[in-house]
Amino acid sequence: MRLPRTDDRARAARERFRADVSQLLEATLDPAATLDGVGKLAVPDLAELCVVDLLDAEGRVQGAGVASSMDAAAAERIRSIRSGTLLDPEGDHPVAVAARTGQVQFLPTIEDADLQRYAGGNLHHLAAMRELGYSSAIIVPLKARDRTLGILSLVHLGGKTYNRADLDVVIEVADHAALAIDNARLFAELRSVEAQQEAILAGMAQSVTAQDREGNLVFANQAAADALGAATPDELLEHWTADDLSERFTITDEHGHPIPLDAYPGSQVFAGIEPEPLLVHSIERETGVSRWTQITATPVHDAAGEVVMAVTVSDDVTLVKQAEAAQRFLASASKLLSASLDVETTLARAAATAVPALADWCRVDLLDAHGRLEPAALAHPEDAPPEHVALARAMPRVDPSDPRSSWNVVRSGRPLLFADVQRDFESPVGDARQRALAARLGVRSVAVVTPSPPWSRASTKSARHSAESIA
């Protein structure tokens, strides 16, 4: 049987090294893994020792980042020496020359005199190179985008030597490795920036989302997940659809009109319009919770200038809108209530002022001559069904002994709030008729207050009233 010739084996080793490195560079975007992988693939097919030196921002050798050899102890010895005592940037060591000039250093043969020059007076380094038997080397700068990232050194030991064919392969592999390392470094920097940005956005109180041209959510922070009823941003991204929004919320503009899809800032961004902030009023259908939100959107462009994403920021301005509504209500109520001295007229105006600014329904009960609470005024939505209006007017008298009744508000002077009627009215002491009426009217929340000082009527010694606002 004929054995392969030496040059055939060398050619096969070079091709195997080229193929393995290409596969490695396609498989990872980790700079450290790329360096380590190239070093390990070079040994033993193309070298007995492979060293990768990293350069700092000024192009100075920082020390061996990777050293690979079939002899692990030898590799660690070289790495330790080179990292412990940095090469003289102006010295004769081939790595320093390659870093300084950016040129390949091809050393077909290495003599002992060469080793002494390379060591530059470092006796430990000289001893290690002699003991390992440095005999030939190829030193190639790893260059990408006009910058030298590091130096790749392949070393033959024990008398072996490199030829021009080896040099061509190493230069080709080094060019590909440098580009892969640079891409990996850029990717790592990008991921770091993205992680920082996501950390910032995640901690923002405002809801932040990003949508692509098809309307798919591609980013959401925790505030957005909370606002849309998801436990986490990932859950929101995985399950959210535009239909979920309309099913869960009643959404209008500040005038109570429905908002067409193309009026949202995010939609306008994709239409090439610079959107104005949009004020949105949303009411959660299940709970009746009301929120005011100001929405803004910013475009994200690709390299060609096309809008590929819209980043939407939603700022909760509910407290501001509630304060504005309260100020308007107080101003309007003061004007109306001072316009008449007639009790019935004043009470009717008070109820009308509360609707719809503060409530959907408002009923005023007044103590009669016998000390019983009787309905004196009622305000309701314009589109309220007549049967609902009749039910609200005929609300049954409450049990005076019920501590959660209007009577308790009259006695104590302290207001009473049922934030969630379906939950708060499930008390054993609650009035069953009141609960039934609230259910029929669709009442979600109730506040009961009494004025101070108490109002009086000419026919009563001390008439007090409670205004019952049903929201």
GROMACS .gro file of N, CA and C in nm, residues 249-397:
model
  447
  249PHE      N    1  -6.120   4.721   2.637
  249PHE     CA    2  -6.139   4.860   2.674
  249PHE      C    3  -6.238   4.929   2.581
  250THR      N    4  -6.311   5.026   2.638
  250THR     CA    5  -6.383   5.124   2.557
  250THR      C    6  -6.291   5.244   2.544
  251ILE      N    7  -6.256   5.279   2.421
  251ILE     CA    8  -6.154   5.382   2.398
  251ILE      C    9  -6.213   5.496   2.316
  252THR      N   10  -6.196   5.618   2.367
  252THR     CA   11  -6.246   5.737   2.297
  252THR      C   12  -6.141   5.847   2.306
  253ASP      N   13  -6.162   5.954   2.228
  253ASP     CA   14  -6.076   6.070   2.243
  253ASP      C   15  -6.129   6.156   2.357
  254GLU      N   16  -6.071   6.273   2.377
  254GLU     CA   17  -6.110   6.356   2.492
  254GLU      C   18  -6.251   6.410   2.481
  255HIS      N   19  -6.312   6.401   2.361
  255HIS     CA   20  -6.449   6.449   2.343
  255HIS      C   21  -6.550   6.334   2.348
  256GLY      N   22  -6.500   6.213   2.374
  256GLY     CA   23  -6.589   6.098   2.382
  256GLY      C   24  -6.617   6.031   2.250
  257HIS      N   25  -6.543   6.066   2.145
  257HIS     CA   26  -6.565   6.006   2.014
  257HIS      C   27  -6.470   5.888   1.992
  258PRO      N   28  -6.515   5.784   1.922
  258PRO     CA   29  -6.426   5.672   1.891
  258PRO      C   30  -6.306   5.720   1.809
  259ILE      N   31  -6.194   5.651   1.825
  259ILE     CA   32  -6.071   5.691   1.757
  259ILE      C   33  -6.044   5.595   1.642
  260PRO      N   34  -6.044   5.643   1.517
  260PRO     CA   35  -6.012   5.554   1.406
  260PRO      C   36  -5.867   5.510   1.413
  261LEU      N   37  -5.838   5.393   1.355
  261LEU     CA   38  -5.704   5.335   1.364
  261LEU      C   39  -5.598   5.428   1.307
  262ASP      N   40  -5.631   5.496   1.196
  262ASP     CA   41  -5.529   5.580   1.133
  262ASP      C   42  -5.504   5.710   1.207
  263ALA      N   43  -5.579   5.734   1.317
  263ALA     CA   44  -5.556   5.854   1.397
  263ALA      C   45  -5.454   5.832   1.508
  264TYR      N   46  -5.419   5.707   1.533
  264TYR     CA   47  -5.320   5.679   1.638
  264TYR      C   48  -5.181   5.722   1.592
  265PRO      N   49  -5.100   5.777   1.681
  265PRO     CA   50  -4.966   5.822   1.643
  265PRO      C   51  -4.882   5.714   1.577
  266GLY      N   52  -4.891   5.588   1.625
  266GLY     CA   53  -4.813   5.481   1.564
  266GLY      C   54  -4.849   5.459   1.419
  267SER      N   55  -4.978   5.464   1.386
  267SER     CA   56  -5.022   5.448   1.246
  267SER      C   57  -4.975   5.566   1.161
  268GLN      N   58  -4.979   5.685   1.217
  268GLN     CA   59  -4.938   5.803   1.142
  268GLN      C   60  -4.789   5.801   1.111
  269VAL      N   61  -4.710   5.742   1.201
  269VAL     CA   62  -4.566   5.731   1.177
  269VAL      C   63  -4.542   5.651   1.049
  270PHE      N   64  -4.611   5.538   1.030
  270PHE     CA   65  -4.592   5.457   0.910
  270PHE      C   66  -4.650   5.523   0.786
  271ALA      N   67  -4.743   5.618   0.805
  271ALA     CA   68  -4.799   5.691   0.692
  271ALA      C   69  -4.714   5.811   0.653
  272GLY      N   70  -4.602   5.828   0.721
  272GLY     CA   71  -4.513   5.940   0.690
  272GLY      C   72  -4.555   6.072   0.750
  273ILE      N   73  -4.645   6.067   0.849
  273ILE     CA   74  -4.695   6.187   0.914
  273ILE      C   75  -4.623   6.205   1.047
  274GLU      N   76  -4.583   6.327   1.077
  274GLU     CA   77  -4.526   6.354   1.209
  274GLU      C   78  -4.641   6.375   1.307
  275PRO      N   79  -4.667   6.276   1.394
  275PRO     CA   80  -4.790   6.280   1.474
  275PRO      C   81  -4.783   6.377   1.591
  276GLU      N   82  -4.898   6.436   1.620
  276GLU     CA   83  -4.915   6.515   1.742
  276GLU      C   84  -4.952   6.420   1.856
  277PRO      N   85  -4.922   6.457   1.980
  277PRO     CA   86  -4.966   6.374   2.093
  277PRO      C   87  -5.118   6.355   2.091
  278LEU      N   88  -5.162   6.235   2.124
  278LEU     CA   89  -5.305   6.202   2.124
  278LEU      C   90  -5.350   6.173   2.267
  279LEU      N   91  -5.455   6.241   2.309
  279LEU     CA   92  -5.512   6.218   2.441
  279LEU      C   93  -5.624   6.116   2.429
  280VAL      N   94  -5.612   6.007   2.505
  280VAL     CA   95  -5.704   5.894   2.495
  280VAL      C   96  -5.769   5.867   2.629
  281HIS      N   97  -5.901   5.843   2.626
  281HIS     CA   98  -5.974   5.804   2.746
  281HIS      C   99  -6.015   5.657   2.730
  282SER      N  100  -5.969   5.572   2.820
  282SER     CA  101  -6.002   5.430   2.813
  282SER      C  102  -6.074   5.387   2.940
  283ILE      N  103  -6.173   5.300   2.922
  283ILE     CA  104  -6.247   5.244   3.035
  283ILE      C  105  -6.242   5.092   3.022
  284GLU      N  106  -6.188   5.026   3.122
  284GLU     CA  107  -6.180   4.881   3.120
  284GLU      C  108  -6.320   4.825   3.137
  285ARG      N  109  -6.362   4.745   3.042
  285ARG     CA  110  -6.500   4.696   3.039
  285ARG      C  111  -6.534   4.613   3.163
  286GLU      N  112  -6.442   4.531   3.209
  286GLU     CA  113  -6.471   4.441   3.319
  286GLU      C  114  -6.480   4.512   3.453
  287THR      N  115  -6.390   4.607   3.475
  287THR     CA  116  -6.383   4.672   3.606
  287THR      C  117  -6.438   4.814   3.609
  288GLY      N  118  -6.449   4.876   3.491
  288GLY     CA  119  -6.495   5.014   3.487
  288GLY      C  120  -6.387   5.115   3.522
  289VAL      N  121  -6.263   5.070   3.540
  289VAL     CA  122  -6.154   5.161   3.572
  289VAL      C  123  -6.129   5.254   3.454
  290SER      N  124  -6.123   5.383   3.486
  290SER     CA  125  -6.107   5.486   3.383
  290SER      C  126  -5.964   5.539   3.386
  291ARG      N  127  -5.905   5.553   3.267
  291ARG     CA  128  -5.769   5.607   3.257
  291ARG      C  129  -5.762   5.709   3.143
  292TRP      N  130  -5.681   5.810   3.166
  292TRP     CA  131  -5.648   5.906   3.061
  292TRP      C  132  -5.501   5.886   3.027
  293THR      N  133  -5.472   5.878   2.898
  293THR     CA  134  -5.336   5.852   2.853
  293THR      C  135  -5.300   5.945   2.738
  294GLN      N  136  -5.180   6.000   2.746
  294GLN     CA  137  -5.128   6.079   2.633
  294GLN      C  138  -5.028   5.992   2.557
  295ILE      N  139  -5.054   5.976   2.426
  295ILE     CA  140  -4.975   5.885   2.344
  295ILE      C  141  -4.891   5.963   2.244
  296THR      N  142  -4.763   5.930   2.239
  296THR     CA  143  -4.673   5.985   2.138
  296THR      C  144  -4.603   5.870   2.068
  297ALA      N  145  -4.555   5.894   1.946
  297ALA     CA  146  -4.487   5.790   1.870
  297ALA      C  147  -4.368   5.849   1.795
  298THR      N  148  -4.263   5.767   1.782
  298THR     CA  149  -4.141   5.807   1.714
  298THR      C  150  -4.103   5.700   1.613
  299PRO      N  151  -4.064   5.740   1.489
  299PRO     CA  152  -4.026   5.639   1.390
  299PRO      C  153  -3.884   5.587   1.411
  300VAL      N  154  -3.862   5.462   1.368
  300VAL     CA  155  -3.729   5.402   1.362
  300VAL      C  156  -3.703   5.368   1.216
  301HIS      N  157  -3.592   5.419   1.160
  301HIS     CA  158  -3.563   5.401   1.018
  301HIS      C  159  -3.455   5.296   0.997
  302ASP      N  160  -3.458   5.231   0.880
  302ASP     CA  161  -3.350   5.140   0.843
  302ASP      C  162  -3.242   5.219   0.769
  303ALA      N  163  -3.141   5.148   0.718
  303ALA     CA  164  -3.030   5.215   0.652
  303ALA      C  165  -3.074   5.292   0.528
  304ALA      N  166  -3.184   5.247   0.465
  304ALA     CA  167  -3.234   5.314   0.345
  304ALA      C  168  -3.327   5.430   0.377
  305GLY      N  169  -3.352   5.453   0.506
  305GLY     CA  170  -3.439   5.564   0.544
  305GLY      C  171  -3.586   5.527   0.553
  306GLU      N  172  -3.618   5.399   0.534
  306GLU     CA  173  -3.757   5.355   0.544
  306GLU      C  174  -3.796   5.335   0.690
  307VAL      N  175  -3.921   5.369   0.721
  307VAL     CA  176  -3.971   5.348   0.857
  307VAL      C  177  -4.000   5.199   0.876
  308VAL      N  178  -3.932   5.136   0.970
  308VAL     CA  179  -3.950   4.994   0.993
  308VAL      C  180  -4.016   4.965   1.127
  309MET      N  181  -4.024   5.065   1.213
  309MET     CA  182  -4.079   5.043   1.346
  309MET      C  183  -4.130   5.175   1.401
  310ALA      N  184  -4.234   5.168   1.483
  310ALA     CA  185  -4.286   5.284   1.554
  310ALA      C  186  -4.277   5.257   1.703
  311VAL      N  187  -4.208   5.344   1.774
  311VAL     CA  188  -4.195   5.333   1.919
  311VAL      C  189  -4.297   5.426   1.983
  312THR      N  190  -4.387   5.369   2.061
  312THR     CA  191  -4.497   5.444   2.121
  312THR      C  192  -4.476   5.455   2.271
  313VAL      N  193  -4.489   5.576   2.322
  313VAL     CA  194  -4.480   5.601   2.466
  313VAL      C  195  -4.616   5.652   2.513
  314SER      N  196  -4.672   5.584   2.613
  314SER     CA  197  -4.803   5.621   2.668
  314SER      C  198  -4.784   5.668   2.811
  315ASP      N  199  -4.820   5.792   2.834
  315ASP     CA  200  -4.801   5.853   2.966
  315ASP      C  201  -4.936   5.865   3.036
  316ASP      N  202  -4.949   5.806   3.154
  316ASP     CA  203  -5.074   5.810   3.230
  316ASP      C  204  -5.094   5.950   3.288
  317VAL      N  205  -5.198   6.019   3.239
  317VAL     CA  206  -5.227   6.155   3.288
  317VAL      C  207  -5.363   6.159   3.358
  318THR      N  208  -5.402   6.043   3.414
  318THR     CA  209  -5.533   6.033   3.477
  318THR      C  210  -5.548   6.133   3.592
  319LEU      N  211  -5.449   6.142   3.678
  319LEU     CA  212  -5.459   6.233   3.793
  319LEU      C  213  -5.472   6.378   3.747
  320VAL      N  214  -5.401   6.412   3.641
  320VAL     CA  215  -5.409   6.550   3.588
  320VAL      C  216  -5.550   6.576   3.536
  321LYS      N  217  -5.604   6.482   3.459
  321LYS     CA  218  -5.739   6.503   3.404
  321LYS      C  219  -5.844   6.504   3.513
  322GLN      N  220  -5.828   6.422   3.615
  322GLN     CA  221  -5.923   6.422   3.726
  322GLN      C  222  -5.919   6.555   3.801
  323ALA      N  223  -5.798   6.609   3.820
  323ALA     CA  224  -5.786   6.738   3.888
  323ALA      C  225  -5.850   6.848   3.804
  324GLU      N  226  -5.830   6.844   3.671
  324GLU     CA  227  -5.893   6.943   3.583
  324GLU      C  228  -6.045   6.933   3.590
  325ALA      N  229  -6.095   6.809   3.587
  325ALA     CA  230  -6.241   6.790   3.594
  325ALA      C  231  -6.296   6.840   3.727
  326ALA      N  232  -6.224   6.815   3.835
  326ALA     CA  233  -6.270   6.860   3.967
  326ALA      C  234  -6.274   7.013   3.974
  327GLN      N  235  -6.174   7.078   3.917
  327GLN     CA  236  -6.172   7.224   3.917
  327GLN      C  237  -6.288   7.280   3.835
  328ARG      N  238  -6.311   7.220   3.719
  328ARG     CA  239  -6.423   7.266   3.636
  328ARG      C  240  -6.555   7.243   3.708
  329PHE      N  241  -6.568   7.127   3.773
  329PHE     CA  242  -6.691   7.096   3.845
  329PHE      C  243  -6.716   7.196   3.958
  330LEU      N  244  -6.614   7.225   4.036
  330LEU     CA  245  -6.630   7.318   4.147
  330LEU      C  246  -6.667   7.457   4.099
  331ALA      N  247  -6.601   7.499   3.991
  331ALA     CA  248  -6.632   7.632   3.938
  331ALA      C  249  -6.775   7.637   3.885
  332SER      N  250  -6.815   7.534   3.812
  332SER     CA  251  -6.951   7.531   3.757
  332SER      C  252  -7.055   7.518   3.867
  333ALA      N  253  -7.027   7.430   3.966
  333ALA     CA  254  -7.122   7.410   4.074
  333ALA      C  255  -7.140   7.536   4.156
  334SER      N  256  -7.033   7.605   4.185
  334SER     CA  257  -7.043   7.729   4.264
  334SER      C  258  -7.131   7.830   4.193
  335LYS      N  259  -7.113   7.842   4.062
  335LYS     CA  260  -7.193   7.938   3.985
  335LYS      C  261  -7.340   7.901   3.984
  336LEU      N  262  -7.370   7.773   3.963
  336LEU     CA  263  -7.508   7.729   3.956
  336LEU      C  264  -7.577   7.736   4.092
  337LEU      N  265  -7.508   7.692   4.197
  337LEU     CA  266  -7.570   7.686   4.328
  337LEU      C  267  -7.596   7.824   4.387
  338SER      N  268  -7.518   7.921   4.344
  338SER     CA  269  -7.538   8.057   4.397
  338SER      C  270  -7.645   8.133   4.320
  339ALA      N  271  -7.697   8.072   4.215
  339ALA     CA  272  -7.794   8.143   4.130
  339ALA      C  273  -7.936   8.134   4.182
  340SER      N  274  -7.962   8.052   4.282
  340SER     CA  275  -8.100   8.039   4.332
  340SER      C  276  -8.099   8.010   4.481
  341LEU      N  277  -8.201   8.060   4.552
  341LEU     CA  278  -8.218   8.033   4.694
  341LEU      C  279  -8.322   7.926   4.719
  342ASP      N  280  -8.383   7.878   4.612
  342ASP     CA  281  -8.484   7.773   4.625
  342ASP      C  282  -8.414   7.638   4.644
  343VAL      N  283  -8.450   7.563   4.750
  343VAL     CA  284  -8.382   7.439   4.784
  343VAL      C  285  -8.395   7.336   4.672
  344GLU      N  286  -8.519   7.315   4.621
  344GLU     CA  287  -8.540   7.212   4.519
  344GLU      C  288  -8.461   7.245   4.392
  345THR      N  289  -8.465   7.373   4.354
  345THR     CA  290  -8.391   7.413   4.234
  345THR      C  291  -8.241   7.393   4.252
  346THR      N  292  -8.193   7.431   4.370
  346THR     CA  293  -8.050   7.417   4.397
  346THR      C  294  -8.007   7.272   4.397
  347LEU      N  295  -8.087   7.184   4.458
  347LEU     CA  296  -8.054   7.042   4.461
  347LEU      C  297  -8.053   6.982   4.322
  348ALA      N  298  -8.149   7.019   4.239
  348ALA     CA  299  -8.155   6.969   4.102
  348ALA      C  300  -8.032   7.014   4.024
  349ARG      N  301  -7.991   7.140   4.046
  349ARG     CA  302  -7.872   7.190   3.977
  349ARG      C  303  -7.746   7.120   4.027
  350ALA      N  304  -7.740   7.091   4.156
  350ALA     CA  305  -7.624   7.020   4.211
  350ALA      C  306  -7.609   6.882   4.148
  351ALA      N  307  -7.722   6.811   4.135
  351ALA     CA  308  -7.717   6.678   4.074
  351ALA      C  309  -7.677   6.687   3.927
  352ALA      N  310  -7.733   6.786   3.855
  352ALA     CA  311  -7.703   6.801   3.713
  352ALA      C  312  -7.557   6.839   3.690
  353THR      N  313  -7.500   6.914   3.784
  353THR     CA  314  -7.360   6.954   3.769
  353THR      C  315  -7.266   6.834   3.781
  354ALA      N  316  -7.303   6.735   3.861
  354ALA     CA  317  -7.216   6.619   3.882
  354ALA      C  318  -7.214   6.526   3.762
  355VAL      N  319  -7.318   6.532   3.677
  355VAL     CA  320  -7.328   6.441   3.562
  355VAL      C  321  -7.307   6.520   3.433
  356PRO      N  322  -7.214   6.481   3.349
  356PRO     CA  323  -7.129   6.361   3.358
  356PRO      C  324  -6.988   6.389   3.410
  357ALA      N  325  -6.966   6.510   3.467
  357ALA     CA  326  -6.829   6.547   3.506
  357ALA      C  327  -6.771   6.450   3.608
  358LEU      N  328  -6.849   6.413   3.709
  358LEU     CA  329  -6.798   6.327   3.815
  358LEU      C  330  -6.868   6.193   3.823
  359ALA      N  331  -6.982   6.180   3.761
  359ALA     CA  332  -7.059   6.056   3.776
  359ALA      C  333  -7.149   6.036   3.657
  360ASP      N  334  -7.195   5.913   3.639
  360ASP     CA  335  -7.295   5.884   3.536
  360ASP      C  336  -7.436   5.907   3.591
  361TRP      N  337  -7.452   5.884   3.721
  361TRP     CA  338  -7.580   5.905   3.788
  361TRP      C  339  -7.554   5.983   3.917
  362CYS      N  340  -7.647   6.068   3.953
  362CYS     CA  341  -7.637   6.139   4.081
  362CYS      C  342  -7.777   6.155   4.140
  363ARG      N  343  -7.795   6.108   4.261
  363ARG     CA  344  -7.924   6.124   4.330
  363ARG      C  345  -7.900   6.196   4.461
  364VAL      N  346  -7.986   6.292   4.491
  364VAL     CA  347  -7.980   6.367   4.617
  364VAL      C  348  -8.099   6.327   4.702
  365ASP      N  349  -8.070   6.278   4.823
  365ASP     CA  350  -8.175   6.245   4.920
  365ASP      C  351  -8.178   6.352   5.029
  366LEU      N  352  -8.297   6.385   5.074
  366LEU     CA  353  -8.312   6.491   5.174
  366LEU      C  354  -8.395   6.437   5.291
  367LEU      N  355  -8.357   6.478   5.411
  367LEU     CA  356  -8.437   6.440   5.527
  367LEU      C  357  -8.571   6.512   5.524
  368ASP      N  358  -8.681   6.436   5.539
  368ASP     CA  359  -8.813   6.500   5.542
  368ASP      C  360  -8.848   6.539   5.686
  369ALA      N  361  -8.969   6.584   5.706
  369ALA     CA  362  -9.012   6.633   5.837
  369ALA      C  363  -9.011   6.523   5.943
  370HIS      N  364  -9.016   6.397   5.897
  370HIS     CA  365  -9.016   6.284   5.990
  370HIS      C  366  -8.877   6.223   6.008
  371GLY      N  367  -8.775   6.290   5.949
  371GLY     CA  368  -8.639   6.242   5.964
  371GLY      C  369  -8.607   6.124   5.876
  372ARG      N  370  -8.684   6.107   5.767
  372ARG     CA  371  -8.657   5.999   5.675
  372ARG      C  372  -8.590   6.053   5.550
  373LEU      N  373  -8.498   5.974   5.494
  373LEU     CA  374  -8.433   6.013   5.371
  373LEU      C  375  -8.525   5.986   5.253
  374GLU      N  376  -8.554   6.091   5.176
  374GLU     CA  377  -8.639   6.079   5.059
  374GLU      C  378  -8.568   6.140   4.939
  375PRO      N  379  -8.588   6.081   4.819
  375PRO     CA  380  -8.523   6.137   4.700
  375PRO      C  381  -8.574   6.277   4.670
  376ALA      N  382  -8.479   6.369   4.643
  376ALA     CA  383  -8.515   6.508   4.614
  376ALA      C  384  -8.473   6.551   4.475
  377ALA      N  385  -8.371   6.487   4.418
  377ALA     CA  386  -8.325   6.524   4.284
  377ALA      C  387  -8.252   6.406   4.222
  378LEU      N  388  -8.256   6.399   4.089
  378LEU     CA  389  -8.189   6.289   4.019
  378LEU      C  390  -8.136   6.342   3.886
  379ALA      N  391  -8.011   6.313   3.857
  379ALA     CA  392  -7.951   6.342   3.726
  379ALA      C  393  -7.899   6.212   3.668
  380HIS      N  394  -7.911   6.197   3.536
  380HIS     CA  395  -7.875   6.070   3.473
  380HIS      C  396  -7.827   6.096   3.330
  381PRO      N  397  -7.767   5.995   3.266
  381PRO     CA  398  -7.724   6.012   3.127
  381PRO      C  399  -7.842   6.040   3.036
  382GLU      N  400  -7.815   6.113   2.929
  382GLU     CA  401  -7.923   6.148   2.837
  382GLU      C  402  -7.986   6.025   2.772
  383ASP      N  403  -7.903   5.921   2.750
  383ASP     CA  404  -7.954   5.802   2.683
  383ASP      C  405  -7.997   5.693   2.780
  384ALA      N  406  -8.015   5.727   2.907
  384ALA     CA  407  -8.055   5.627   3.006
  384ALA      C  408  -8.196   5.576   2.975
  385PRO      N  409  -8.217   5.444   2.975
  385PRO     CA  410  -8.350   5.390   2.950
  385PRO      C  411  -8.450   5.439   3.055
  386PRO      N  412  -8.574   5.467   3.017
  386PRO     CA  413  -8.675   5.517   3.112
  386PRO      C  414  -8.694   5.424   3.232
  387GLU      N  415  -8.684   5.293   3.207
  387GLU     CA  416  -8.705   5.201   3.320
  387GLU      C  417  -8.592   5.212   3.422
  388HIS      N  418  -8.470   5.243   3.375
  388HIS     CA  419  -8.359   5.262   3.468
  388HIS      C  420  -8.377   5.390   3.549
  389VAL      N  421  -8.428   5.494   3.482
  389VAL     CA  422  -8.453   5.620   3.553
  389VAL      C  423  -8.558   5.599   3.661
  390ALA      N  424  -8.662   5.523   3.626
  390ALA     CA  425  -8.767   5.496   3.724
  390ALA      C  426  -8.713   5.415   3.842
  391LEU      N  427  -8.626   5.317   3.814
  391LEU     CA  428  -8.566   5.239   3.921
  391LEU      C  429  -8.482   5.326   4.013
  392ALA      N  430  -8.404   5.418   3.954
  392ALA     CA  431  -8.318   5.504   4.035
  392ALA      C  432  -8.400   5.597   4.123
  393ARG      N  433  -8.514   5.645   4.071
  393ARG     CA  434  -8.599   5.734   4.152
  393ARG      C  435  -8.666   5.657   4.265
  394ALA      N  436  -8.697   5.530   4.241
  394ALA     CA  437  -8.771   5.451   4.340
  394ALA      C  438  -8.678   5.366   4.426
  395MET      N  439  -8.551   5.404   4.433
  395MET     CA  440  -8.457   5.327   4.515
  395MET      C  441  -8.514   5.308   4.655
  396PRO      N  442  -8.520   5.187   4.707
  396PRO     CA  443  -8.583   5.163   4.837
  396PRO      C  444  -8.508   5.230   4.951
  397ARG      N  445  -8.585   5.260   5.058
  397ARG     CA  446  -8.523   5.316   5.177
  397ARG      C  447  -8.422   5.217   5.236
   0.00000   0.00000   0.00000
